[in-house]
Short mmCIF file of C-alpha atoms and ligand atoms in Angstrom, two decimals:
data_model
loop_
_atom_site.label_atom_id
_atom_site.label_comp_id
_atom_site.label_asym_id
_atom_site.label_seq_id
_atom_site.Cartn_x
_atom_site.Cartn_y
_atom_site.Cartn_z
CA MET A 1 -10.74 -0.62 20.17
CA ASP A 2 -12.21 1.72 17.56
CA SER A 3 -14.85 0.40 15.18
CA ILE A 4 -16.40 1.94 12.15
CA ILE A 5 -20.31 2.15 11.76
CA ILE A 6 -21.94 2.44 8.40
CA GLN A 7 -25.59 2.92 7.59
CA GLY A 8 -25.54 1.60 3.99
CA GLY A 9 -27.75 2.31 1.03
CA ARG A 10 -26.87 5.76 0.31
CA PRO A 11 -25.35 6.56 -3.21
CA LEU A 12 -22.00 8.31 -2.84
CA ASN A 13 -21.44 11.41 -5.14
CA GLY A 14 -18.80 14.04 -5.45
CA THR A 15 -15.13 14.42 -5.42
CA VAL A 16 -12.15 13.51 -3.16
CA GLU A 17 -8.54 14.01 -3.32
CA ALA A 18 -6.09 11.04 -3.46
CA SER A 19 -3.43 10.93 -0.63
CA GLY A 20 0.14 10.20 -0.96
CA ALA A 21 0.75 6.46 -1.46
CA LYS A 22 1.77 4.66 1.53
CA ASN A 23 3.58 1.94 -0.36
CA ALA A 24 5.63 4.67 -2.09
CA ALA A 25 6.29 6.78 0.92
CA LEU A 26 7.75 3.85 3.05
CA PRO A 27 10.69 3.23 0.69
CA LEU A 28 11.22 6.80 0.09
CA LEU A 29 11.50 7.33 3.93
CA ALA A 30 14.02 4.42 4.16
CA ALA A 31 16.15 6.18 1.32
CA ALA A 32 16.86 8.91 3.80
CA ILE A 33 19.34 6.68 5.62
CA LEU A 34 21.39 6.70 2.38
CA THR A 35 22.61 10.21 2.84
CA ASP A 36 23.76 12.40 5.71
CA LYS A 37 21.99 15.32 4.33
CA PRO A 38 18.50 16.41 4.99
CA VAL A 39 15.62 14.86 2.97
CA ILE A 40 12.32 16.68 2.55
CA TYR A 41 9.07 14.87 1.70
CA HIS A 42 5.97 16.30 0.32
CA ARG A 43 2.44 14.68 -0.01
CA MET A 44 3.28 12.22 2.98
CA PRO A 45 0.06 10.61 4.22
CA HIS A 46 -0.80 10.76 7.74
CA LEU A 47 -1.08 6.77 8.49
CA ARG A 48 0.03 4.54 11.17
CA ASP A 49 2.53 2.76 8.90
CA ILE A 50 4.09 6.17 8.22
CA THR A 51 4.34 6.78 11.93
CA THR A 52 6.00 3.45 12.43
CA MET A 53 8.55 4.17 9.78
CA ILE A 54 9.27 7.64 11.12
CA THR A 55 9.59 5.97 14.67
CA LEU A 56 12.01 3.33 13.17
CA LEU A 57 14.19 6.31 11.82
CA ALA A 58 14.06 8.23 15.06
CA ASN A 59 15.06 5.10 16.96
CA GLN A 60 18.19 4.97 14.73
CA GLY A 61 19.10 8.49 15.92
CA ALA A 62 17.62 10.49 12.98
CA ASP A 63 16.07 13.96 13.50
CA VAL A 64 12.48 13.67 12.03
CA SER A 65 9.62 16.19 11.87
CA MET A 66 6.37 16.25 10.24
CA ASP A 67 3.79 19.17 9.88
CA ASP A 68 0.10 19.09 9.18
CA GLN A 69 0.54 19.63 5.46
CA GLY A 70 2.14 16.27 4.92
CA CYS A 71 5.66 17.82 4.71
CA VAL A 72 8.35 15.59 6.44
CA HIS A 73 11.91 16.53 7.13
CA VAL A 74 14.52 13.59 7.86
CA ASP A 75 18.03 14.17 8.66
CA THR A 76 19.96 10.96 9.40
CA SER A 77 23.34 12.64 10.00
CA THR A 78 22.97 11.91 13.62
CA SER A 79 21.95 8.22 13.18
CA THR A 80 24.18 5.80 14.93
CA ASN A 81 21.93 2.80 15.66
CA PRO A 82 21.68 0.56 12.38
CA GLU A 83 18.80 -1.55 14.09
CA ALA A 84 15.15 -2.25 13.47
CA PRO A 85 13.74 -3.79 16.57
CA TYR A 86 11.21 -6.46 16.78
CA GLU A 87 8.63 -4.10 18.53
CA LEU A 88 8.44 -1.99 15.40
CA VAL A 89 8.89 -4.67 12.57
CA LYS A 90 6.00 -6.89 13.99
CA THR A 91 3.61 -4.12 13.44
CA MET A 92 4.76 -3.39 9.83
CA ARG A 93 6.58 -5.83 7.44
CA ALA A 94 7.84 -2.89 5.40
CA SER A 95 10.25 -1.90 8.16
CA ALA A 96 12.53 -4.49 6.40
CA LEU A 97 13.09 -1.75 3.82
CA VAL A 98 15.80 -0.20 6.06
CA LEU A 99 18.02 -3.28 5.81
CA GLY A 100 19.46 -2.36 2.32
CA PRO A 101 20.05 1.37 3.04
CA LEU A 102 21.61 0.52 6.56
CA LEU A 103 24.04 -1.86 4.98
CA ALA A 104 24.92 0.55 2.23
CA ARG A 105 25.55 3.55 4.48
CA PHE A 106 27.03 1.78 7.60
CA GLY A 107 28.12 -1.59 6.49
CA ARG A 108 26.22 -3.24 9.17
CA ALA A 109 22.48 -3.70 10.24
CA ARG A 110 20.45 -5.66 12.57
CA VAL A 111 16.84 -6.02 11.46
CA SER A 112 14.10 -8.13 13.18
CA LEU A 113 12.53 -10.71 10.95
CA PRO A 114 8.90 -9.60 10.31
CA GLY A 115 7.46 -13.05 11.35
CA GLY A 116 3.87 -14.22 10.35
CA CYS A 117 1.47 -12.30 8.31
CA ALA A 118 -2.29 -12.67 7.97
CA ILE A 119 -2.20 -12.81 4.12
CA GLY A 120 0.36 -15.32 3.75
CA ALA A 121 4.03 -16.44 4.88
CA ARG A 122 5.71 -13.63 3.04
CA PRO A 123 9.48 -14.56 3.52
CA MET A 124 12.29 -12.18 2.84
CA ASP A 125 14.65 -14.71 1.32
CA MET A 126 15.07 -12.92 -1.82
CA HIS A 127 16.16 -9.78 0.01
CA LEU A 128 18.85 -11.51 1.88
CA LYS A 129 20.10 -13.63 -1.15
CA GLY A 130 20.44 -10.28 -3.22
CA LEU A 131 22.38 -8.53 -0.30
CA GLU A 132 24.72 -11.71 -0.09
CA ALA A 133 25.44 -11.44 -3.78
CA MET A 134 26.41 -8.01 -3.12
CA GLY A 135 28.96 -9.02 -0.44
CA ALA A 136 26.96 -8.73 2.65
CA VAL A 137 27.48 -11.64 5.29
CA ILE A 138 24.28 -12.53 6.83
CA GLU A 139 23.29 -14.43 9.76
CA VAL A 140 19.77 -15.01 11.04
CA GLU A 141 19.76 -15.68 14.83
CA HIS A 142 17.22 -15.18 17.61
CA GLY A 143 14.72 -13.79 15.22
CA TYR A 144 17.03 -11.10 13.90
CA VAL A 145 18.85 -10.66 10.58
CA ASP A 146 22.40 -9.66 11.56
CA ALA A 147 24.36 -8.48 8.50
CA THR A 148 27.69 -7.01 7.85
CA VAL A 149 29.83 -5.97 4.86
CA PRO A 150 33.25 -7.19 5.49
CA ALA A 151 34.81 -5.26 2.57
CA GLY A 152 33.21 -2.13 4.14
CA ARG A 153 31.34 -1.40 0.89
CA LEU A 154 28.70 -3.51 -0.99
CA HIS A 155 29.68 -4.37 -4.57
CA GLY A 156 27.48 -4.69 -7.68
CA ALA A 157 25.95 -7.87 -8.85
CA ARG A 158 23.77 -9.47 -11.26
CA ILE A 159 20.68 -10.54 -9.43
CA ALA A 160 17.66 -12.38 -10.95
CA PHE A 161 14.60 -12.46 -8.72
CA ASP A 162 12.92 -15.99 -8.64
CA LYS A 163 9.68 -14.29 -8.25
CA VAL A 164 8.52 -10.51 -8.69
CA THR A 165 9.00 -8.76 -5.32
CA VAL A 166 8.23 -5.13 -4.77
CA THR A 167 10.02 -4.22 -1.50
CA GLY A 168 12.76 -6.91 -2.56
CA THR A 169 13.35 -4.79 -5.62
CA GLU A 170 13.37 -1.61 -3.57
CA ASN A 171 15.52 -2.80 -0.85
CA LEU A 172 18.30 -3.89 -3.34
CA MET A 173 17.95 -0.85 -5.59
CA MET A 174 18.70 1.39 -2.46
CA ALA A 175 21.55 -0.93 -1.44
CA ALA A 176 23.03 -0.83 -5.00
CA ALA A 177 22.70 3.05 -5.23
CA LEU A 178 25.81 3.24 -2.90
CA ALA A 179 27.55 0.00 -4.05
CA ASP A 180 30.78 -0.23 -5.83
CA GLY A 181 30.17 -1.02 -9.46
CA VAL A 182 27.10 -1.96 -11.40
CA THR A 183 24.06 -3.96 -10.16
CA ILE A 184 21.60 -5.35 -12.58
CA LEU A 185 18.18 -6.45 -11.21
CA GLU A 186 16.31 -8.97 -13.38
CA ASN A 187 12.74 -9.90 -13.07
CA ALA A 188 12.36 -6.62 -11.07
CA ALA A 189 9.02 -5.26 -9.86
CA ARG A 190 7.56 -2.67 -12.31
CA GLU A 191 5.21 -1.08 -9.78
CA PRO A 192 4.78 2.73 -9.94
CA GLU A 193 6.09 2.93 -6.40
CA VAL A 194 9.37 1.24 -7.59
CA VAL A 195 9.59 4.13 -10.22
CA ASN A 196 8.76 6.81 -7.57
CA LEU A 197 11.77 5.34 -5.44
CA ALA A 198 14.02 5.36 -8.50
CA ASP A 199 13.07 9.00 -9.37
CA SER A 200 13.64 9.96 -5.86
CA LEU A 201 17.10 8.27 -5.70
CA ARG A 202 18.19 9.95 -9.03
CA SER A 203 17.27 13.33 -7.56
CA MET A 204 19.54 12.50 -4.50
CA GLY A 205 22.25 11.71 -7.21
CA ALA A 206 21.92 8.02 -7.93
CA ASP A 207 22.62 6.61 -11.21
CA ILE A 208 19.61 4.27 -12.19
CA THR A 209 18.05 3.27 -15.49
CA GLY A 210 15.43 0.74 -16.58
CA ASP A 211 12.95 1.22 -13.58
CA GLY A 212 9.40 0.49 -14.65
CA SER A 213 10.84 -2.37 -16.77
CA SER A 214 11.81 -5.82 -15.61
CA ASN A 215 15.52 -5.01 -15.80
CA ILE A 216 16.80 -2.13 -13.63
CA ARG A 217 20.51 -1.14 -13.93
CA ILE A 218 22.14 0.83 -10.94
CA CYS A 219 25.61 2.23 -11.16
CA GLY A 220 26.61 2.70 -7.64
CA VAL A 221 27.99 6.32 -6.57
CA THR A 222 30.15 7.14 -3.60
CA SER A 223 27.66 9.33 -1.78
CA LEU A 224 24.01 10.81 -2.34
CA HIS A 225 22.93 14.15 -1.35
CA GLY A 226 19.73 15.59 0.12
CA ALA A 227 16.68 16.34 -2.04
CA ASP A 228 12.93 17.37 -2.07
CA LEU A 229 10.91 14.33 -2.83
CA THR A 230 7.29 14.03 -3.67
CA VAL A 231 5.11 10.90 -3.01
CA ILE A 232 3.14 9.75 -5.90
CA ALA A 233 -0.87 9.35 -5.76
CA ASP A 234 -2.07 6.28 -3.70
CA ARG A 235 -3.62 4.31 -6.54
CA ILE A 236 -5.10 1.70 -4.26
CA GLU A 237 -6.84 4.39 -2.08
CA ALA A 238 -8.16 6.13 -5.19
CA ALA A 239 -9.42 2.89 -6.55
CA THR A 240 -11.08 2.05 -3.39
CA TYR A 241 -13.08 5.45 -3.47
CA LEU A 242 -14.08 4.85 -7.15
CA ALA A 243 -15.33 1.47 -6.04
CA ALA A 244 -17.15 2.97 -3.24
CA GLY A 245 -19.05 5.12 -5.64
CA LEU A 246 -19.84 2.31 -7.99
CA ILE A 247 -20.95 -0.15 -5.33
CA SER A 248 -23.49 2.44 -3.78
CA GLY A 249 -24.81 3.32 -7.09
CA GLY A 250 -23.14 6.93 -7.08
CA ASP A 251 -20.74 8.96 -9.17
CA VAL A 252 -17.46 9.62 -7.69
CA THR A 253 -14.42 11.64 -8.94
CA VAL A 254 -10.97 11.14 -7.44
CA ARG A 255 -8.61 14.16 -8.08
CA LYS A 256 -4.82 14.19 -8.11
CA VAL A 257 -4.26 10.74 -9.37
CA GLU A 258 -3.12 9.63 -12.83
CA ALA A 259 -5.31 6.95 -14.62
CA ASP A 260 -2.42 5.20 -15.97
CA LEU A 261 -1.64 4.15 -12.43
CA LEU A 262 -4.80 2.03 -12.61
CA ASP A 263 -5.07 0.79 -16.07
CA ALA A 264 -5.83 -2.87 -15.14
CA PHE A 265 -8.32 -2.01 -12.69
CA LEU A 266 -10.12 0.64 -14.81
CA ALA A 267 -10.17 -1.82 -17.80
CA ARG A 268 -12.15 -4.36 -15.53
CA LEU A 269 -14.44 -1.77 -14.41
CA ARG A 270 -15.23 -0.90 -18.13
CA ASP A 271 -15.65 -4.64 -18.78
CA ALA A 272 -18.22 -4.65 -15.99
CA GLY A 273 -20.18 -1.87 -17.51
CA ALA A 274 -18.90 1.12 -15.47
CA ILE A 275 -18.58 4.40 -17.36
CA VAL A 276 -15.00 5.68 -16.54
CA GLU A 277 -13.75 9.04 -17.56
CA VAL A 278 -10.30 10.39 -16.99
CA GLY A 279 -8.59 13.73 -17.15
CA ASN A 280 -5.02 14.56 -17.48
CA ALA A 281 -3.33 17.24 -15.58
CA SER A 282 -3.18 20.64 -17.47
CA LYS A 283 -2.32 24.03 -16.11
CA ASP A 284 -5.87 24.54 -15.05
CA SER A 285 -6.66 21.27 -13.42
CA ASP A 286 -5.18 18.18 -11.78
CA SER A 287 -5.44 14.74 -13.17
CA TRP A 288 -8.68 12.90 -12.13
CA ILE A 289 -10.70 9.71 -12.66
CA ARG A 290 -14.49 9.60 -12.51
CA CYS A 291 -16.69 6.48 -12.35
CA LYS A 292 -20.48 5.77 -12.50
CA ALA A 293 -22.74 3.09 -13.73
CA SER A 294 -26.35 3.03 -15.08
CA GLY A 295 -27.66 0.18 -13.13
CA ARG A 296 -25.85 -2.96 -11.74
CA LEU A 297 -22.35 -3.71 -12.75
CA LYS A 298 -21.88 -7.16 -14.73
CA SER A 299 -19.72 -9.90 -13.23
CA VAL A 300 -16.19 -10.11 -14.61
CA ASN A 301 -13.28 -12.41 -13.73
CA ILE A 302 -10.07 -11.20 -12.47
CA GLU A 303 -6.67 -12.75 -11.72
CA THR A 304 -4.16 -10.84 -9.66
CA SER A 305 -0.49 -10.41 -10.95
CA PRO A 306 2.43 -8.10 -10.54
CA HIS A 307 2.30 -4.64 -12.22
CA PRO A 308 0.91 -4.06 -14.94
CA GLY A 309 -1.54 -6.82 -13.99
CA PHE A 310 -4.56 -6.51 -11.63
CA PRO A 311 -3.17 -5.55 -8.11
CA THR A 312 -3.51 -8.13 -5.35
CA ASP A 313 -4.22 -4.95 -3.13
CA LEU A 314 -7.38 -4.39 -4.96
CA GLN A 315 -8.65 -7.92 -5.02
CA ALA A 316 -10.64 -7.72 -1.87
CA GLN A 317 -12.39 -4.44 -3.04
CA PHE A 318 -13.23 -5.84 -6.52
CA MET A 319 -14.62 -8.81 -4.79
CA ALA A 320 -17.04 -6.67 -2.70
CA LEU A 321 -18.08 -5.07 -6.20
CA MET A 322 -18.78 -8.46 -7.52
CA CYS A 323 -20.88 -9.38 -4.62
CA VAL A 324 -23.57 -7.16 -5.84
CA ALA A 325 -22.91 -7.47 -9.62
CA SER A 326 -25.28 -9.38 -11.96
CA GLY A 327 -23.81 -12.95 -12.82
CA SER A 328 -21.06 -14.72 -11.41
CA SER A 329 -17.29 -13.78 -11.24
CA VAL A 330 -14.12 -15.92 -10.79
CA ILE A 331 -11.47 -14.26 -8.80
CA ARG A 332 -8.06 -15.74 -8.72
CA GLU A 333 -5.33 -14.70 -6.20
CA THR A 334 -1.81 -15.56 -7.39
CA ILE A 335 0.38 -13.35 -5.31
CA PHE A 336 -0.45 -14.30 -1.67
CA GLU A 337 -1.60 -17.68 -0.60
CA ASN A 338 -4.10 -16.61 2.10
CA ARG A 339 -5.70 -13.44 0.96
CA PHE A 340 -9.32 -14.45 1.10
CA MET A 341 -9.92 -13.62 4.84
CA HIS A 342 -12.55 -11.12 3.75
CA VAL A 343 -14.56 -13.86 2.32
CA GLN A 344 -15.98 -15.25 5.64
CA GLU A 345 -16.81 -11.62 6.70
CA LEU A 346 -18.55 -10.88 3.44
CA ARG A 347 -20.63 -14.06 3.68
CA ARG A 348 -21.85 -12.81 7.03
CA MET A 349 -23.31 -9.87 5.09
CA GLY A 350 -25.08 -12.25 2.80
CA ALA A 351 -22.49 -12.56 0.02
CA ARG A 352 -22.44 -15.92 -1.99
CA ILE A 353 -18.87 -16.89 -2.40
CA VAL A 354 -17.40 -20.37 -2.89
CA LEU A 355 -13.72 -20.64 -2.13
CA ASN A 356 -11.62 -23.45 -3.72
CA GLY A 357 -7.77 -22.83 -2.99
CA ASN A 358 -6.59 -19.61 -4.59
CA THR A 359 -9.97 -19.09 -6.55
CA ALA A 360 -13.20 -17.58 -5.34
CA VAL A 361 -16.50 -17.82 -7.29
CA VAL A 362 -18.80 -14.99 -6.47
CA GLU A 363 -22.37 -15.12 -7.34
CA GLY A 364 -23.80 -11.70 -7.39
CA ILE A 365 -26.89 -10.91 -5.26
CA GLU A 366 -29.33 -7.92 -5.59
CA ALA A 367 -28.23 -6.63 -2.03
CA LEU A 368 -25.93 -7.26 0.95
CA SER A 369 -27.32 -6.86 4.34
CA GLY A 370 -25.61 -4.89 7.17
CA ALA A 371 -23.89 -7.13 9.93
CA PRO A 372 -21.23 -6.92 12.44
CA VAL A 373 -17.96 -7.83 10.79
CA MET A 374 -14.06 -7.95 11.65
CA ALA A 375 -11.24 -6.37 9.76
CA THR A 376 -8.52 -8.82 9.39
CA ASP A 377 -6.01 -6.97 7.14
CA LEU A 378 -5.66 -3.70 5.53
CA ARG A 379 -7.28 -4.38 2.07
CA ALA A 380 -9.84 -6.88 3.46
CA SER A 381 -11.00 -4.03 5.80
CA ALA A 382 -11.50 -1.70 2.76
CA SER A 383 -13.69 -4.38 1.01
CA LEU A 384 -15.96 -4.53 4.28
CA VAL A 385 -16.27 -0.73 4.20
CA LEU A 386 -17.35 -1.07 0.63
CA ALA A 387 -19.81 -3.85 1.33
CA GLY A 388 -21.28 -1.83 4.29
CA LEU A 389 -21.81 1.29 2.04
CA ALA A 390 -23.86 -1.02 -0.23
CA ALA A 391 -25.68 -3.12 2.39
CA GLN A 392 -29.10 -2.59 3.72
CA GLY A 393 -28.99 -1.58 7.28
CA GLU A 394 -26.14 -1.10 9.92
CA THR A 395 -22.69 -2.50 9.42
CA VAL A 396 -20.19 -2.43 12.42
CA ILE A 397 -16.55 -3.20 11.45
CA SER A 398 -14.28 -3.79 14.38
CA ARG A 399 -10.40 -3.95 14.50
CA VAL A 400 -10.25 -0.79 12.13
CA TYR A 401 -6.61 -0.40 13.18
CA HIS A 402 -6.01 -2.34 10.12
CA ILE A 403 -7.69 0.46 8.00
CA ASP A 404 -5.79 3.19 9.66
CA ARG A 405 -2.55 1.59 8.56
CA GLY A 406 -3.36 2.62 4.82
CA TYR A 407 -6.53 4.99 4.59
CA GLU A 408 -6.03 8.51 5.62
CA ARG A 409 -9.02 10.09 7.16
CA ILE A 410 -11.28 7.50 5.78
CA GLU A 411 -14.50 8.29 7.51
CA GLU A 412 -14.01 11.97 6.76
CA LYS A 413 -13.43 11.32 2.93
CA LEU A 414 -16.38 8.95 2.63
CA GLY A 415 -18.51 11.46 4.74
CA GLN A 416 -17.56 14.14 2.14
CA LEU A 417 -19.27 11.86 -0.49
CA GLY A 418 -22.21 11.53 1.40
CA ALA A 419 -21.77 8.24 3.16
CA CYS A 420 -23.27 7.82 6.56
CA ILE A 421 -20.31 6.53 8.50
CA ARG A 422 -18.84 7.19 11.95
CA ARG A 423 -15.97 5.99 14.08
CA ASN A 424 -16.75 4.63 17.45
CA THR A 425 -13.81 5.43 19.67
CA PRO A 426 -14.14 4.28 23.28
CA HIS A 427 -14.79 7.36 25.40
CA THR A 428 -15.50 9.70 22.40
CA ASP A 429 -17.99 9.13 19.73
CA MET A 430 -17.29 11.41 16.77
CA PHE A 431 -20.14 11.49 14.26
CA ARG A 432 -18.94 12.29 10.68
CA ARG A 433 -21.74 12.94 8.34
CA PRO A 434 -23.21 15.73 6.22
CA GLU A 435 -25.79 17.82 8.18
CA SER A 436 -28.64 16.78 5.65
CA ALA A 437 -27.86 12.94 6.07
CA PRO A 438 -30.56 11.04 7.92
CA ILE A 439 -29.50 8.03 9.89
C1 UD1 B 1 4.31 -5.02 -1.45
C2 UD1 B 1 3.30 -4.12 -1.12
C3 UD1 B 1 2.03 -4.78 -0.80
C4 UD1 B 1 1.41 -5.62 -2.02
C5 UD1 B 1 2.74 -6.57 -2.57
C6 UD1 B 1 2.32 -7.11 -3.82
C7 UD1 B 1 4.62 -2.45 0.07
C8 UD1 B 1 5.10 -1.81 1.36
N1 UD1 B 1 3.91 -3.49 0.22
O1 UD1 B 1 4.52 -6.02 -0.41
O2 UD1 B 1 1.04 -3.85 -0.45
O3 UD1 B 1 0.54 -6.49 -1.68
O4 UD1 B 1 3.93 -5.85 -2.73
O5 UD1 B 1 2.05 -6.19 -4.79
O6 UD1 B 1 5.04 -2.09 -0.93
N2 UD1 B 1 8.25 -13.31 -1.63
C9 UD1 B 1 9.02 -14.23 -1.42
N3 UD1 B 1 10.47 -14.00 -0.86
C10 UD1 B 1 10.82 -12.66 -0.64
C11 UD1 B 1 9.97 -11.71 -0.95
C12 UD1 B 1 8.58 -11.93 -1.41
O7 UD1 B 1 8.89 -15.48 -1.54
O8 UD1 B 1 12.04 -12.58 -0.29
C13 UD1 B 1 6.89 -13.66 -2.19
C14 UD1 B 1 5.82 -13.22 -1.16
O9 UD1 B 1 5.46 -14.05 -0.19
C15 UD1 B 1 4.66 -12.91 -2.18
C16 UD1 B 1 5.40 -12.50 -3.38
O10 UD1 B 1 6.86 -12.82 -3.34
O11 UD1 B 1 4.18 -14.26 -2.41
C17 UD1 B 1 5.22 -11.12 -3.65
O12 UD1 B 1 5.67 -10.32 -2.53
P1 UD1 B 1 6.29 -8.82 -2.42
O13 UD1 B 1 6.14 -8.30 -3.83
O14 UD1 B 1 7.59 -9.05 -1.86
O15 UD1 B 1 5.34 -8.08 -1.34
P2 UD1 B 1 5.78 -7.03 -0.55
O16 UD1 B 1 6.92 -6.35 -1.17
O17 UD1 B 1 6.17 -7.38 0.79
#
C-alpha cells in the first residue's frame, strides 16, 4: 500500500493551479444520464472518485472516454442497465447521485445503499423521501434501493429538507429536471457545486432558478440535450495548498480559483493574522488567491456549517494550522458526528488537542514532530500532510489511497512549491522534490 513521506520544516513558496472540483465533477457526470446525447466535460480532475463514477456509468452501458487534458466524453445513449452495484458504491458514497437521474430517465433504478462511513452515519433518507414525494415507489431490500416510477414519469413536488444536504439537493434537482411539473426544494444546499450543477443542467436545456439560495425552483422539461460543461475550481484543494504555505511559514498563491468560493475560510485566516491577497480574472490573468503570514498565526475559533459557513471539508486542515498557532482554539463540528479521526494522529505528532463530543480544543505549540501516522479519511489525510510539512523530522503517512480520492497529483504540486515529499509505492520509489532540495 502506498505511503507518503515528508521531511518537514521547509517553507513552501510559489504558485500552483487549482484542479477541477471532485464534488462538482461527480454530480455533473451523473447528469449525463439525463440525456441520450453526448456530454463533454472540461477541467475534469484525475482522481480515484472520478474513475469510480466513470466506471459506474460504463457499467450501465455508457460510452465514456477521458484524455490527458481532463476532457471527458460521456454518451449514455447505449445505457441499458440502471444499476449502481455494491462493489462501486461501497468505495464512494457519492455513487448514490445516479439514483435521481436513473429514475428520471428510465423510470427505474437499483442502487446499493452506501453503508457505513468513517466520518459518520450519513444516511440517504432525505434523498429517498424526496423521490417518493415525486412519485417514486421505493423498497430497500438486501442492501439495495429498488425504485420504480409507476406513472412512467416523476412529477413535481414541494420538498423541504429537514437538514441541508448537498448530494440530496443535487439528486433531487437532477430528478426534477425531467419531471412533469414544478418542483420546489426548500432548505436546499447553497454550495458552489450545487450552482455548478444547476448551470450545467441549464446548458442542457433545464429550467432551474434560485440555485445558490435555499429555495430552488425546477420546472421539468420533456428532454435534455448534450452540452459542453466545465467543472469549477476545487475550493477545498485550493484552501489546502494555501494552508500548506501558511503552516510551513511560506508564501503560496493558488491560480484559477475565485476567492468568493472561500469567503468563510479566508475570513478566518485573516482573523488569525494571515495576509490574504486576491485577484479577479481579467483578460490578462486568471483569478488567484495568495496567503502568507509574518510570524506565527494566532488561534481562532471555528464552527462548521453549510455554505456559506465554514466548510466541514476544511475543518481538519484548519485544525492542523491551529496546532502550531499561538493561543488556544475551539473547533466545533456540526455537520458530521465523527469527523475528528485526525485528532489521534495529530496527537502522535505532538499536538495538544482535547476532544469533548463535537468540540475540539487545540492548544497551539511551537512545533510538531514528525511521526508515522495513518490516513483515515480524505480530509483527515490532508491535515496530516499539512502537519507533516510543518513538523520537525520525517512524517510517514500510510493508507494514502484516501488522499488519492480527492487530491490530484498532490506530491507533484507540493513538490513544485518546494516541499520535500515523496510517495513510496511498493516496487517503485518515485522521489519528487526540486533538484536543490536537501533531504
Ligand atoms: C457532501 C460532500 C462532502 C461534504 C458534505 C457536507 C460531495 C460528493 N460530498 O456530502 O464532501 O463533506 O457534503 O458539506 O459533494 N444527511 C441525512 N440524511 C440524508 C442526507 C444527509 O441525515 O438523506 C445528513 C448527513 O449525515 C450529514 C448532513 O446531513 O450529517 C449533511 O450531509 P450531506 O450534505 O448530505 O453530505 P453529502 O452530500 O454526502
